[in-house]
Amino acid sequence: MSHRQPVRHPSAAIAQARSRAAFRQAFLLVLLATALAVVVPLRAQEPAVRVGAPQAPGAVHTVRQIPEACVRLEGSYAQAGAAAPYALQVVPLGGACQPRARYVGAEQAQPSAAAGWTLNDVVKIPEAACPGREAVVQVWRKSGADAPARDGQGQARIYLEQGREQAAAGASRLPQYSAVLQAPQGACGN
């Protein structure tokens, strides 16, 4: 009896090489998709910095609206020689706005990630009279009370007495917003 080696056809070797290449490509694609699934949510937590139009001293401008809290943040650069170079104030929105959140001043809220606040927005406002000088406003958000628990049918049910209790504690359960101003430093030209 003679032992013969099976003869491979060249097309079988080519098919096997293609199969290995396809496996490597699929493996790398899965690896890349997994890496993106981890990195993208981390980057989504960092708000993009928005740069507003340059503002002249004394011109009042809207920095950001917070419709959930029915307020608008307005700012203005001070005239030369003023004590504070930039002023930020909170202005209530008129009309029939129904707040779904509260605005809390930065002094009272002291927003930080360690205290459970999330940096929601960063807005830079350049000064028109002084290129390179800008005020920075950070808008922070803190979530309100957790959503009600789901029952066996997957529904969030609130009964009359629970609703009354929640309405009595209403303000503390609402989401909160706050803004921190980083005023420009130094005089113009420095």
Short mmCIF file of C-alpha atoms in Angstrom, two decimals:
data_model
loop_
_atom_site.label_atom_id
_atom_site.label_comp_id
_atom_site.label_asym_id
_atom_site.label_seq_id
_atom_site.Cartn_x
_atom_site.Cartn_y
_atom_site.Cartn_z
CA MET A 1 0.00 0.00 0.00
CA SER A 2 1.29 3.32 -0.92
CA HIS A 3 0.52 6.41 1.03
CA ARG A 4 -0.34 9.25 -1.18
CA GLN A 5 -0.43 12.84 -0.15
CA PRO A 6 -3.65 14.51 -1.13
CA VAL A 7 -3.11 16.84 -3.98
CA ARG A 8 -4.38 20.32 -3.34
CA HIS A 9 -5.74 22.31 -6.13
CA PRO A 10 -4.51 25.87 -6.39
CA SER A 11 -8.10 27.13 -6.11
CA ALA A 12 -8.48 25.47 -2.67
CA ALA A 13 -5.35 27.23 -1.38
CA ILE A 14 -6.62 30.55 -2.71
CA ALA A 15 -10.02 30.01 -1.07
CA GLN A 16 -8.35 29.20 2.27
CA ALA A 17 -6.16 32.34 2.06
CA ARG A 18 -9.23 34.47 1.30
CA SER A 19 -11.07 32.91 4.24
CA ARG A 20 -8.19 33.80 6.60
CA ALA A 21 -8.05 37.36 5.26
CA ALA A 22 -11.83 37.75 5.67
CA PHE A 23 -11.60 36.44 9.25
CA ARG A 24 -8.81 38.94 10.08
CA GLN A 25 -10.79 41.81 8.60
CA ALA A 26 -13.94 40.81 10.50
CA PHE A 27 -11.96 40.49 13.73
CA LEU A 28 -10.38 43.94 13.28
CA LEU A 29 -13.78 45.44 12.45
CA VAL A 30 -15.28 44.02 15.66
CA LEU A 31 -12.28 45.30 17.63
CA LEU A 32 -12.66 48.79 16.13
CA ALA A 33 -16.42 48.85 16.78
CA THR A 34 -15.82 47.85 20.42
CA ALA A 35 -13.21 50.59 20.86
CA LEU A 36 -15.58 53.19 19.39
CA ALA A 37 -18.40 52.00 21.64
CA VAL A 38 -16.20 52.79 24.64
CA VAL A 39 -14.67 56.07 23.44
CA VAL A 40 -17.71 57.80 21.92
CA PRO A 41 -19.82 57.92 25.13
CA LEU A 42 -16.82 59.32 27.02
CA ARG A 43 -16.39 62.11 24.48
CA ALA A 44 -20.14 62.79 24.47
CA GLN A 45 -19.90 63.89 28.12
CA GLU A 46 -17.61 66.76 27.18
CA PRO A 47 -19.65 69.63 25.75
CA ALA A 48 -18.29 71.37 22.70
CA VAL A 49 -17.05 74.87 23.41
CA ARG A 50 -19.13 77.45 21.57
CA VAL A 51 -17.65 80.82 20.70
CA GLY A 52 -20.07 83.72 20.46
CA ALA A 53 -19.75 86.83 18.34
CA PRO A 54 -17.37 89.53 19.64
CA GLN A 55 -19.24 91.99 21.86
CA ALA A 56 -18.61 95.70 22.32
CA PRO A 57 -18.37 97.17 25.83
CA GLY A 58 -21.81 98.14 27.13
CA ALA A 59 -23.72 95.97 24.62
CA VAL A 60 -26.11 93.58 26.36
CA HIS A 61 -26.25 90.19 24.64
CA THR A 62 -27.84 86.79 25.22
CA VAL A 63 -25.26 84.22 26.26
CA ARG A 64 -27.64 81.25 26.46
CA GLN A 65 -31.30 80.51 27.00
CA ILE A 66 -32.40 77.81 29.42
CA PRO A 67 -36.02 77.19 28.35
CA GLU A 68 -36.48 74.37 30.89
CA ALA A 69 -36.00 76.89 33.71
CA CYS A 70 -37.70 79.79 31.83
CA VAL A 71 -34.59 82.00 32.06
CA ARG A 72 -32.08 83.64 29.75
CA LEU A 73 -28.46 84.43 30.62
CA GLU A 74 -27.46 87.94 29.50
CA GLY A 75 -23.99 89.39 29.61
CA SER A 76 -22.19 92.62 28.90
CA TYR A 77 -18.62 93.86 28.92
CA ALA A 78 -18.10 96.86 31.17
CA GLN A 79 -16.77 100.20 30.01
CA ALA A 80 -13.08 100.90 30.67
CA GLY A 81 -12.30 101.46 34.35
CA ALA A 82 -15.25 99.50 35.76
CA ALA A 83 -14.72 97.25 38.79
CA ALA A 84 -15.92 94.08 37.07
CA PRO A 85 -14.89 93.59 33.43
CA TYR A 86 -17.93 91.43 32.56
CA ALA A 87 -21.38 91.12 34.09
CA LEU A 88 -23.71 88.12 33.81
CA GLN A 89 -27.33 88.30 34.86
CA VAL A 90 -30.29 85.93 34.83
CA VAL A 91 -33.44 87.28 33.16
CA PRO A 92 -36.79 85.47 33.41
CA LEU A 93 -38.50 84.65 30.11
CA GLY A 94 -41.85 86.34 29.72
CA GLY A 95 -45.07 84.82 28.56
CA ALA A 96 -46.67 81.62 29.72
CA CYS A 97 -43.46 79.68 30.26
CA GLN A 98 -43.96 76.69 32.57
CA PRO A 99 -40.63 75.79 34.22
CA ARG A 100 -39.61 72.15 34.18
CA ALA A 101 -36.35 72.95 36.02
CA ARG A 102 -35.01 75.49 38.50
CA TYR A 103 -32.18 77.97 38.04
CA VAL A 104 -29.92 78.23 41.09
CA GLY A 105 -27.24 80.89 41.45
CA ALA A 106 -23.62 79.69 41.32
CA GLU A 107 -22.89 80.98 44.83
CA GLN A 108 -25.66 78.84 46.30
CA ALA A 109 -25.29 75.78 44.04
CA GLN A 110 -21.48 75.62 43.84
CA PRO A 111 -21.73 73.29 40.83
CA SER A 112 -19.03 70.67 40.31
CA ALA A 113 -18.83 67.14 38.99
CA ALA A 114 -18.04 65.91 42.51
CA ALA A 115 -21.36 67.36 43.75
CA GLY A 116 -23.37 65.53 41.07
CA TRP A 117 -23.54 68.35 38.52
CA THR A 118 -22.87 67.79 34.81
CA LEU A 119 -21.14 70.39 32.66
CA ASN A 120 -23.84 71.07 30.08
CA ASP A 121 -22.41 73.87 27.97
CA VAL A 122 -19.35 76.13 27.68
CA VAL A 123 -19.73 79.49 25.91
CA LYS A 124 -16.84 81.87 25.20
CA ILE A 125 -17.66 85.51 24.46
CA PRO A 126 -14.81 87.54 22.92
CA GLU A 127 -14.53 91.26 23.57
CA ALA A 128 -14.68 93.25 20.31
CA ALA A 129 -12.53 96.11 21.61
CA CYS A 130 -9.79 93.79 22.86
CA PRO A 131 -8.89 90.82 20.61
CA GLY A 132 -7.82 87.72 22.54
CA ARG A 133 -9.77 88.64 25.67
CA GLU A 134 -12.88 86.60 26.39
CA ALA A 135 -15.36 85.78 29.12
CA VAL A 136 -16.23 82.11 29.64
CA VAL A 137 -19.63 80.95 30.92
CA GLN A 138 -20.07 77.34 32.07
CA VAL A 139 -23.65 76.10 32.27
CA TRP A 140 -24.12 73.19 34.69
CA ARG A 141 -27.08 70.82 35.08
CA LYS A 142 -28.08 68.58 37.95
CA SER A 143 -30.69 65.89 37.41
CA GLY A 144 -33.85 65.94 39.48
CA ALA A 145 -35.37 63.02 41.31
CA ASP A 146 -35.09 59.60 39.77
CA ALA A 147 -37.89 58.32 37.56
CA PRO A 148 -40.54 56.32 39.39
CA ALA A 149 -39.95 52.58 39.66
CA ARG A 150 -41.55 50.32 37.06
CA ASP A 151 -44.11 47.71 38.07
CA GLY A 152 -44.36 44.12 36.81
CA GLN A 153 -45.95 45.32 33.57
CA GLY A 154 -43.11 47.75 32.90
CA GLN A 155 -45.26 50.82 33.61
CA ALA A 156 -44.31 53.76 35.83
CA ARG A 157 -47.45 54.28 37.88
CA ILE A 158 -48.09 57.20 40.17
CA TYR A 159 -51.16 56.98 42.37
CA LEU A 160 -53.14 59.94 43.66
CA GLU A 161 -51.57 60.09 47.14
CA GLN A 162 -48.07 59.61 45.71
CA GLY A 163 -48.75 62.40 43.23
CA ARG A 164 -49.83 64.76 46.01
CA GLU A 165 -46.72 63.96 48.06
CA GLN A 166 -44.49 64.53 45.04
CA ALA A 167 -46.22 67.83 44.23
CA ALA A 168 -45.62 69.01 47.82
CA ALA A 169 -41.91 68.25 47.47
CA GLY A 170 -41.93 69.47 43.84
CA ALA A 171 -39.14 72.05 43.78
CA SER A 172 -36.53 69.71 45.23
CA ARG A 173 -37.32 67.04 42.65
CA LEU A 174 -36.88 69.28 39.60
CA PRO A 175 -33.66 69.33 37.60
CA GLN A 176 -31.45 72.33 38.38
CA TYR A 177 -29.31 74.62 36.24
CA SER A 178 -26.55 76.97 37.26
CA ALA A 179 -23.99 79.14 35.46
CA VAL A 180 -20.43 79.96 36.45
CA LEU A 181 -18.71 83.01 34.98
CA GLN A 182 -14.98 83.13 34.40
CA ALA A 183 -14.46 86.84 33.82
CA PRO A 184 -11.62 87.97 31.56
CA GLN A 185 -8.43 88.82 33.43
CA GLY A 186 -6.24 91.88 33.07
CA ALA A 187 -6.71 95.07 31.16
CA CYS A 188 -7.08 95.27 27.41
CA GLY A 189 -3.76 94.72 25.66
CA ASN A 190 -2.30 92.57 28.49
#
